[in-house]
Amino acid sequence: MSVRQFTIAAVLAFASLSTATKEKAAQDPIAGTDTVHGCYKSVGTMKYMGPIDFNTQGICARLCRDNDKVTGASNSNDCYCGDEYPNKADLVDDKQCTEPCPGFGDEACGGLNTFTVYNTGKRVSVGEAKEPGSPSSSSSAAPSKTSSVSDAPASTSDTIETVTAAPSEEPQKSGPNVAGIAAGVVVGVVVVAALIGGGFFWMRRKRNAEIEEEHRRNAAVNAFISGGKPPSSSGGVSMTDSRLDPVLNRRMSDGSIADNQDYSRRILRVTNA
């Protein structure tokens, strides 16, 4: 091979290599298709979606579009998706994005600490991330501090509720004691009333027995004085002395004659025939 032919082959090979690894110029977004937005040194607020073995601009953009994301970025095999572009302060020259895509070497997928950013075609009008350290970003962090401070009164109010709830437990503890005392008083009153009632009925029965016994004695004395038979408490035979009754001294046997009758005279008795 001549020197001339060798030189031409080397130039063509170098030209093809430089063309394959050159970043495409930024394009205006087109709905429904992915377009290159530029070469950036950061991905802004985009989230890492994982490595893709044969990553290309189209594959990464399609993954982001399937996840309803409007932006994408590639760095070799890595794919990122998000809802906004990185801040324009992170935009760098396209010459810094020279890493060939693993799945298609004619496209550039970022470079050394740089990323090729796409518009997925999901939406044409897309915003960009806030510049790091800007007042807006610092002010956006302020509410989180305010929210943490606002949590303090809530915990303080919980403490107050706990403290105020403690006295309310004391009446509940004293309640059973009062009920027990009241029950004891009621039982005591019932027992005392029962004892008094029992004593009253016992005294009344004893008094009735005494009155009945006195009445029986008086009846016996009255019967003795009047010559009658005193009532027997046992209901048996009376033990009256026969000598005190003159009637018992007469002969009252059947078939005998009475001693106080005169039988010497004949007695005329008239009968109706």
JSON list of N, CA, C and O in Angstrom, two decimals, residues 53-90:
[
{"chain": "A", "resi": 53, "resn": "ASP", "atom": "N", "xyz": [-28.02, -2.07, 29.40]},
{"chain": "A", "resi": 53, "resn": "ASP", "atom": "CA", "xyz": [-26.87, -2.70, 28.77]},
{"chain": "A", "resi": 53, "resn": "ASP", "atom": "C", "xyz": [-26.55, -2.07, 27.41]},
{"chain": "A", "resi": 53, "resn": "ASP", "atom": "O", "xyz": [-25.39, -1.75, 27.12]},
{"chain": "A", "resi": 54, "resn": "PHE", "atom": "N", "xyz": [-27.55, -1.91, 26.58]},
{"chain": "A", "resi": 54, "resn": "PHE", "atom": "CA", "xyz": [-27.33, -1.32, 25.25]},
{"chain": "A", "resi": 54, "resn": "PHE", "atom": "C", "xyz": [-28.09, 0.00, 25.17]},
{"chain": "A", "resi": 54, "resn": "PHE", "atom": "O", "xyz": [-29.04, 0.16, 24.41]},
{"chain": "A", "resi": 55, "resn": "ASN", "atom": "N", "xyz": [-27.63, 0.91, 25.99]},
{"chain": "A", "resi": 55, "resn": "ASN", "atom": "CA", "xyz": [-28.32, 2.19, 26.12]},
{"chain": "A", "resi": 55, "resn": "ASN", "atom": "C", "xyz": [-28.13, 3.05, 24.87]},
{"chain": "A", "resi": 55, "resn": "ASN", "atom": "O", "xyz": [-27.06, 3.09, 24.26]},
{"chain": "A", "resi": 56, "resn": "THR", "atom": "N", "xyz": [-29.23, 3.72, 24.49]},
{"chain": "A", "resi": 56, "resn": "THR", "atom": "CA", "xyz": [-29.19, 4.71, 23.41]},
{"chain": "A", "resi": 56, "resn": "THR", "atom": "C", "xyz": [-30.09, 5.87, 23.80]},
{"chain": "A", "resi": 56, "resn": "THR", "atom": "O", "xyz": [-30.83, 5.79, 24.79]},
{"chain": "A", "resi": 57, "resn": "GLN", "atom": "N", "xyz": [-30.02, 6.93, 23.02]},
{"chain": "A", "resi": 57, "resn": "GLN", "atom": "CA", "xyz": [-30.89, 8.07, 23.27]},
{"chain": "A", "resi": 57, "resn": "GLN", "atom": "C", "xyz": [-32.36, 7.64, 23.20]},
{"chain": "A", "resi": 57, "resn": "GLN", "atom": "O", "xyz": [-33.16, 8.00, 24.06]},
{"chain": "A", "resi": 58, "resn": "GLY", "atom": "N", "xyz": [-32.70, 6.85, 22.20]},
{"chain": "A", "resi": 58, "resn": "GLY", "atom": "CA", "xyz": [-34.10, 6.44, 22.03]},
{"chain": "A", "resi": 58, "resn": "GLY", "atom": "C", "xyz": [-34.58, 5.53, 23.14]},
{"chain": "A", "resi": 58, "resn": "GLY", "atom": "O", "xyz": [-35.73, 5.64, 23.62]},
{"chain": "A", "resi": 59, "resn": "ILE", "atom": "N", "xyz": [-33.72, 4.58, 23.60]},
{"chain": "A", "resi": 59, "resn": "ILE", "atom": "CA", "xyz": [-34.13, 3.65, 24.65]},
{"chain": "A", "resi": 59, "resn": "ILE", "atom": "C", "xyz": [-34.36, 4.37, 25.97]},
{"chain": "A", "resi": 59, "resn": "ILE", "atom": "O", "xyz": [-35.35, 4.16, 26.68]},
{"chain": "A", "resi": 60, "resn": "CYS", "atom": "N", "xyz": [-33.41, 5.26, 26.34]},
{"chain": "A", "resi": 60, "resn": "CYS", "atom": "CA", "xyz": [-33.55, 5.99, 27.60]},
{"chain": "A", "resi": 60, "resn": "CYS", "atom": "C", "xyz": [-34.76, 6.92, 27.55]},
{"chain": "A", "resi": 60, "resn": "CYS", "atom": "O", "xyz": [-35.52, 7.02, 28.51]},
{"chain": "A", "resi": 61, "resn": "ALA", "atom": "N", "xyz": [-34.95, 7.62, 26.43]},
{"chain": "A", "resi": 61, "resn": "ALA", "atom": "CA", "xyz": [-36.09, 8.52, 26.30]},
{"chain": "A", "resi": 61, "resn": "ALA", "atom": "C", "xyz": [-37.41, 7.75, 26.36]},
{"chain": "A", "resi": 61, "resn": "ALA", "atom": "O", "xyz": [-38.39, 8.21, 26.94]},
{"chain": "A", "resi": 62, "resn": "ARG", "atom": "N", "xyz": [-37.44, 6.54, 25.76]},
{"chain": "A", "resi": 62, "resn": "ARG", "atom": "CA", "xyz": [-38.67, 5.76, 25.79]},
{"chain": "A", "resi": 62, "resn": "ARG", "atom": "C", "xyz": [-38.99, 5.29, 27.22]},
{"chain": "A", "resi": 62, "resn": "ARG", "atom": "O", "xyz": [-40.16, 5.28, 27.64]},
{"chain": "A", "resi": 63, "resn": "LEU", "atom": "N", "xyz": [-37.95, 4.92, 27.97]},
{"chain": "A", "resi": 63, "resn": "LEU", "atom": "CA", "xyz": [-38.16, 4.52, 29.36]},
{"chain": "A", "resi": 63, "resn": "LEU", "atom": "C", "xyz": [-38.76, 5.67, 30.19]},
{"chain": "A", "resi": 63, "resn": "LEU", "atom": "O", "xyz": [-39.68, 5.48, 30.97]},
{"chain": "A", "resi": 64, "resn": "CYS", "atom": "N", "xyz": [-38.23, 6.87, 29.96]},
{"chain": "A", "resi": 64, "resn": "CYS", "atom": "CA", "xyz": [-38.75, 8.03, 30.69]},
{"chain": "A", "resi": 64, "resn": "CYS", "atom": "C", "xyz": [-40.18, 8.35, 30.26]},
{"chain": "A", "resi": 64, "resn": "CYS", "atom": "O", "xyz": [-41.03, 8.69, 31.09]},
{"chain": "A", "resi": 65, "resn": "ARG", "atom": "N", "xyz": [-40.46, 8.23, 28.99]},
{"chain": "A", "resi": 65, "resn": "ARG", "atom": "CA", "xyz": [-41.80, 8.51, 28.49]},
{"chain": "A", "resi": 65, "resn": "ARG", "atom": "C", "xyz": [-42.81, 7.51, 29.05]},
{"chain": "A", "resi": 65, "resn": "ARG", "atom": "O", "xyz": [-43.94, 7.89, 29.38]},
{"chain": "A", "resi": 66, "resn": "ASP", "atom": "N", "xyz": [-42.42, 6.25, 29.16]},
{"chain": "A", "resi": 66, "resn": "ASP", "atom": "CA", "xyz": [-43.31, 5.24, 29.74]},
{"chain": "A", "resi": 66, "resn": "ASP", "atom": "C", "xyz": [-43.61, 5.51, 31.21]},
{"chain": "A", "resi": 66, "resn": "ASP", "atom": "O", "xyz": [-44.63, 5.06, 31.74]},
{"chain": "A", "resi": 67, "resn": "ASN", "atom": "N", "xyz": [-42.73, 6.23, 31.88]},
{"chain": "A", "resi": 67, "resn": "ASN", "atom": "CA", "xyz": [-42.93, 6.59, 33.30]},
{"chain": "A", "resi": 67, "resn": "ASN", "atom": "C", "xyz": [-43.49, 8.00, 33.46]},
{"chain": "A", "resi": 67, "resn": "ASN", "atom": "O", "xyz": [-43.41, 8.59, 34.54]},
{"chain": "A", "resi": 68, "resn": "ASP", "atom": "N", "xyz": [-44.07, 8.55, 32.34]},
{"chain": "A", "resi": 68, "resn": "ASP", "atom": "CA", "xyz": [-44.70, 9.88, 32.35]},
{"chain": "A", "resi": 68, "resn": "ASP", "atom": "C", "xyz": [-43.72, 10.98, 32.75]},
{"chain": "A", "resi": 68, "resn": "ASP", "atom": "O", "xyz": [-44.09, 11.95, 33.41]},
{"chain": "A", "resi": 69, "resn": "LYS", "atom": "N", "xyz": [-42.46, 10.83, 32.34]},
{"chain": "A", "resi": 69, "resn": "LYS", "atom": "CA", "xyz": [-41.45, 11.87, 32.58]},
{"chain": "A", "resi": 69, "resn": "LYS", "atom": "C", "xyz": [-41.18, 12.62, 31.27]},
{"chain": "A", "resi": 69, "resn": "LYS", "atom": "O", "xyz": [-41.23, 12.04, 30.19]},
{"chain": "A", "resi": 70, "resn": "VAL", "atom": "N", "xyz": [-40.90, 13.91, 31.40]},
{"chain": "A", "resi": 70, "resn": "VAL", "atom": "CA", "xyz": [-40.75, 14.76, 30.21]},
{"chain": "A", "resi": 70, "resn": "VAL", "atom": "C", "xyz": [-39.30, 14.98, 29.82]},
{"chain": "A", "resi": 70, "resn": "VAL", "atom": "O", "xyz": [-39.02, 15.46, 28.72]},
{"chain": "A", "resi": 71, "resn": "THR", "atom": "N", "xyz": [-38.37, 14.62, 30.71]},
{"chain": "A", "resi": 71, "resn": "THR", "atom": "CA", "xyz": [-36.95, 14.80, 30.39]},
{"chain": "A", "resi": 71, "resn": "THR", "atom": "C", "xyz": [-36.19, 13.52, 30.69]},
{"chain": "A", "resi": 71, "resn": "THR", "atom": "O", "xyz": [-36.63, 12.70, 31.50]},
{"chain": "A", "resi": 72, "resn": "GLY", "atom": "N", "xyz": [-35.03, 13.35, 30.01]},
{"chain": "A", "resi": 72, "resn": "GLY", "atom": "CA", "xyz": [-34.16, 12.22, 30.24]},
{"chain": "A", "resi": 72, "resn": "GLY", "atom": "C", "xyz": [-32.72, 12.62, 30.05]},
{"chain": "A", "resi": 72, "resn": "GLY", "atom": "O", "xyz": [-32.42, 13.68, 29.47]},
{"chain": "A", "resi": 73, "resn": "ALA", "atom": "N", "xyz": [-31.81, 11.78, 30.57]},
{"chain": "A", "resi": 73, "resn": "ALA", "atom": "CA", "xyz": [-30.38, 12.06, 30.44]},
{"chain": "A", "resi": 73, "resn": "ALA", "atom": "C", "xyz": [-29.63, 10.74, 30.44]},
{"chain": "A", "resi": 73, "resn": "ALA", "atom": "O", "xyz": [-30.05, 9.77, 31.07]},
{"chain": "A", "resi": 74, "resn": "SER", "atom": "N", "xyz": [-28.51, 10.72, 29.70]},
{"chain": "A", "resi": 74, "resn": "SER", "atom": "CA", "xyz": [-27.71, 9.49, 29.60]},
{"chain": "A", "resi": 74, "resn": "SER", "atom": "C", "xyz": [-26.25, 9.80, 29.87]},
{"chain": "A", "resi": 74, "resn": "SER", "atom": "O", "xyz": [-25.74, 10.86, 29.51]},
{"chain": "A", "resi": 75, "resn": "ASN", "atom": "N", "xyz": [-25.62, 8.81, 30.51]},
{"chain": "A", "resi": 75, "resn": "ASN", "atom": "CA", "xyz": [-24.17, 8.82, 30.66]},
{"chain": "A", "resi": 75, "resn": "ASN", "atom": "C", "xyz": [-23.73, 7.37, 30.50]},
{"chain": "A", "resi": 75, "resn": "ASN", "atom": "O", "xyz": [-23.83, 6.58, 31.43]},
{"chain": "A", "resi": 76, "resn": "SER", "atom": "N", "xyz": [-23.31, 7.03, 29.28]},
{"chain": "A", "resi": 76, "resn": "SER", "atom": "CA", "xyz": [-22.96, 5.66, 28.93]},
{"chain": "A", "resi": 76, "resn": "SER", "atom": "C", "xyz": [-24.18, 4.76, 29.17]},
{"chain": "A", "resi": 76, "resn": "SER", "atom": "O", "xyz": [-25.23, 4.96, 28.57]},
{"chain": "A", "resi": 77, "resn": "ASN", "atom": "N", "xyz": [-24.07, 3.80, 30.10]},
{"chain": "A", "resi": 77, "resn": "ASN", "atom": "CA", "xyz": [-25.19, 2.88, 30.34]},
{"chain": "A", "resi": 77, "resn": "ASN", "atom": "C", "xyz": [-26.26, 3.45, 31.28]},
{"chain": "A", "resi": 77, "resn": "ASN", "atom": "O", "xyz": [-27.36, 2.88, 31.37]},
{"chain": "A", "resi": 78, "resn": "ASP", "atom": "N", "xyz": [-25.97, 4.51, 31.97]},
{"chain": "A", "resi": 78, "resn": "ASP", "atom": "CA", "xyz": [-26.88, 5.04, 32.98]},
{"chain": "A", "resi": 78, "resn": "ASP", "atom": "C", "xyz": [-27.96, 5.90, 32.34]},
{"chain": "A", "resi": 78, "resn": "ASP", "atom": "O", "xyz": [-27.69, 6.69, 31.42]},
{"chain": "A", "resi": 79, "resn": "CYS", "atom": "N", "xyz": [-29.20, 5.76, 32.87]},
{"chain": "A", "resi": 79, "resn": "CYS", "atom": "CA", "xyz": [-30.34, 6.53, 32.37]},
{"chain": "A", "resi": 79, "resn": "CYS", "atom": "C", "xyz": [-31.02, 7.24, 33.52]},
{"chain": "A", "resi": 79, "resn": "CYS", "atom": "O", "xyz": [-31.22, 6.65, 34.60]},
{"chain": "A", "resi": 80, "resn": "TYR", "atom": "N", "xyz": [-31.37, 8.50, 33.32]},
{"chain": "A", "resi": 80, "resn": "TYR", "atom": "CA", "xyz": [-32.04, 9.33, 34.33]},
{"chain": "A", "resi": 80, "resn": "TYR", "atom": "C", "xyz": [-33.33, 9.90, 33.73]},
{"chain": "A", "resi": 80, "resn": "TYR", "atom": "O", "xyz": [-33.39, 10.19, 32.53]},
{"chain": "A", "resi": 81, "resn": "CYS", "atom": "N", "xyz": [-34.35, 10.10, 34.58]},
{"chain": "A", "resi": 81, "resn": "CYS", "atom": "CA", "xyz": [-35.62, 10.68, 34.12]},
{"chain": "A", "resi": 81, "resn": "CYS", "atom": "C", "xyz": [-36.09, 11.72, 35.12]},
{"chain": "A", "resi": 81, "resn": "CYS", "atom": "O", "xyz": [-35.81, 11.63, 36.33]},
{"chain": "A", "resi": 82, "resn": "GLY", "atom": "N", "xyz": [-36.84, 12.71, 34.61]},
{"chain": "A", "resi": 82, "resn": "GLY", "atom": "CA", "xyz": [-37.33, 13.77, 35.50]},
{"chain": "A", "resi": 82, "resn": "GLY", "atom": "C", "xyz": [-38.44, 14.58, 34.87]},
{"chain": "A", "resi": 82, "resn": "GLY", "atom": "O", "xyz": [-38.95, 14.26, 33.78]},
{"chain": "A", "resi": 83, "resn": "ASP", "atom": "N", "xyz": [-38.81, 15.65, 35.57]},
{"chain": "A", "resi": 83, "resn": "ASP", "atom": "CA", "xyz": [-39.91, 16.52, 35.14]},
{"chain": "A", "resi": 83, "resn": "ASP", "atom": "C", "xyz": [-39.43, 17.91, 34.72]},
{"chain": "A", "resi": 83, "resn": "ASP", "atom": "O", "xyz": [-40.25, 18.76, 34.39]},
{"chain": "A", "resi": 84, "resn": "GLU", "atom": "N", "xyz": [-38.12, 18.14, 34.72]},
{"chain": "A", "resi": 84, "resn": "GLU", "atom": "CA", "xyz": [-37.58, 19.44, 34.32]},
{"chain": "A", "resi": 84, "resn": "GLU", "atom": "C", "xyz": [-36.13, 19.28, 33.89]},
{"chain": "A", "resi": 84, "resn": "GLU", "atom": "O", "xyz": [-35.46, 18.31, 34.25]},
{"chain": "A", "resi": 85, "resn": "TYR", "atom": "N", "xyz": [-35.66, 20.26, 33.10]},
{"chain": "A", "resi": 85, "resn": "TYR", "atom": "CA", "xyz": [-34.26, 20.25, 32.66]},
{"chain": "A", "resi": 85, "resn": "TYR", "atom": "C", "xyz": [-33.36, 20.67, 33.81]},
{"chain": "A", "resi": 85, "resn": "TYR", "atom": "O", "xyz": [-33.80, 21.32, 34.77]},
{"chain": "A", "resi": 86, "resn": "PRO", "atom": "N", "xyz": [-32.08, 20.32, 33.74]},
{"chain": "A", "resi": 86, "resn": "PRO", "atom": "CA", "xyz": [-31.13, 20.90, 34.69]},
{"chain": "A", "resi": 86, "resn": "PRO", "atom": "C", "xyz": [-31.05, 22.42, 34.49]},
{"chain": "A", "resi": 86, "resn": "PRO", "atom": "O", "xyz": [-31.44, 22.95, 33.46]},
{"chain": "A", "resi": 87, "resn": "ASN", "atom": "N", "xyz": [-30.55, 23.10, 35.50]},
{"chain": "A", "resi": 87, "resn": "ASN", "atom": "CA", "xyz": [-30.43, 24.54, 35.40]},
{"chain": "A", "resi": 87, "resn": "ASN", "atom": "C", "xyz": [-29.45, 24.91, 34.26]},
{"chain": "A", "resi": 87, "resn": "ASN", "atom": "O", "xyz": [-28.45, 24.22, 34.05]},
{"chain": "A", "resi": 88, "resn": "LYS", "atom": "N", "xyz": [-29.75, 26.00, 33.58]},
{"chain": "A", "resi": 88, "resn": "LYS", "atom": "CA", "xyz": [-28.92, 26.40, 32.43]},
{"chain": "A", "resi": 88, "resn": "LYS", "atom": "C", "xyz": [-27.51, 26.76, 32.84]},
{"chain": "A", "resi": 88, "resn": "LYS", "atom": "O", "xyz": [-26.60, 26.77, 32.00]},
{"chain": "A", "resi": 89, "resn": "ALA", "atom": "N", "xyz": [-27.29, 27.00, 34.14]},
{"chain": "A", "resi": 89, "resn": "ALA", "atom": "CA", "xyz": [-25.93, 27.29, 34.61]},
{"chain": "A", "resi": 89, "resn": "ALA", "atom": "C", "xyz": [-25.04, 26.06, 34.48]},
{"chain": "A", "resi": 89, "resn": "ALA", "atom": "O", "xyz": [-23.81, 26.17, 34.47]},
{"chain": "A", "resi": 90, "resn": "ASP", "atom": "N", "xyz": [-25.66, 24.87, 34.40]},
{"chain": "A", "resi": 90, "resn": "ASP", "atom": "CA", "xyz": [-24.89, 23.64, 34.27]},
{"chain": "A", "resi": 90, "resn": "ASP", "atom": "C", "xyz": [-24.68, 23.24, 32.81]},
{"chain": "A", "resi": 90, "resn": "ASP", "atom": "O", "xyz": [-24.11, 22.17, 32.55]}
]
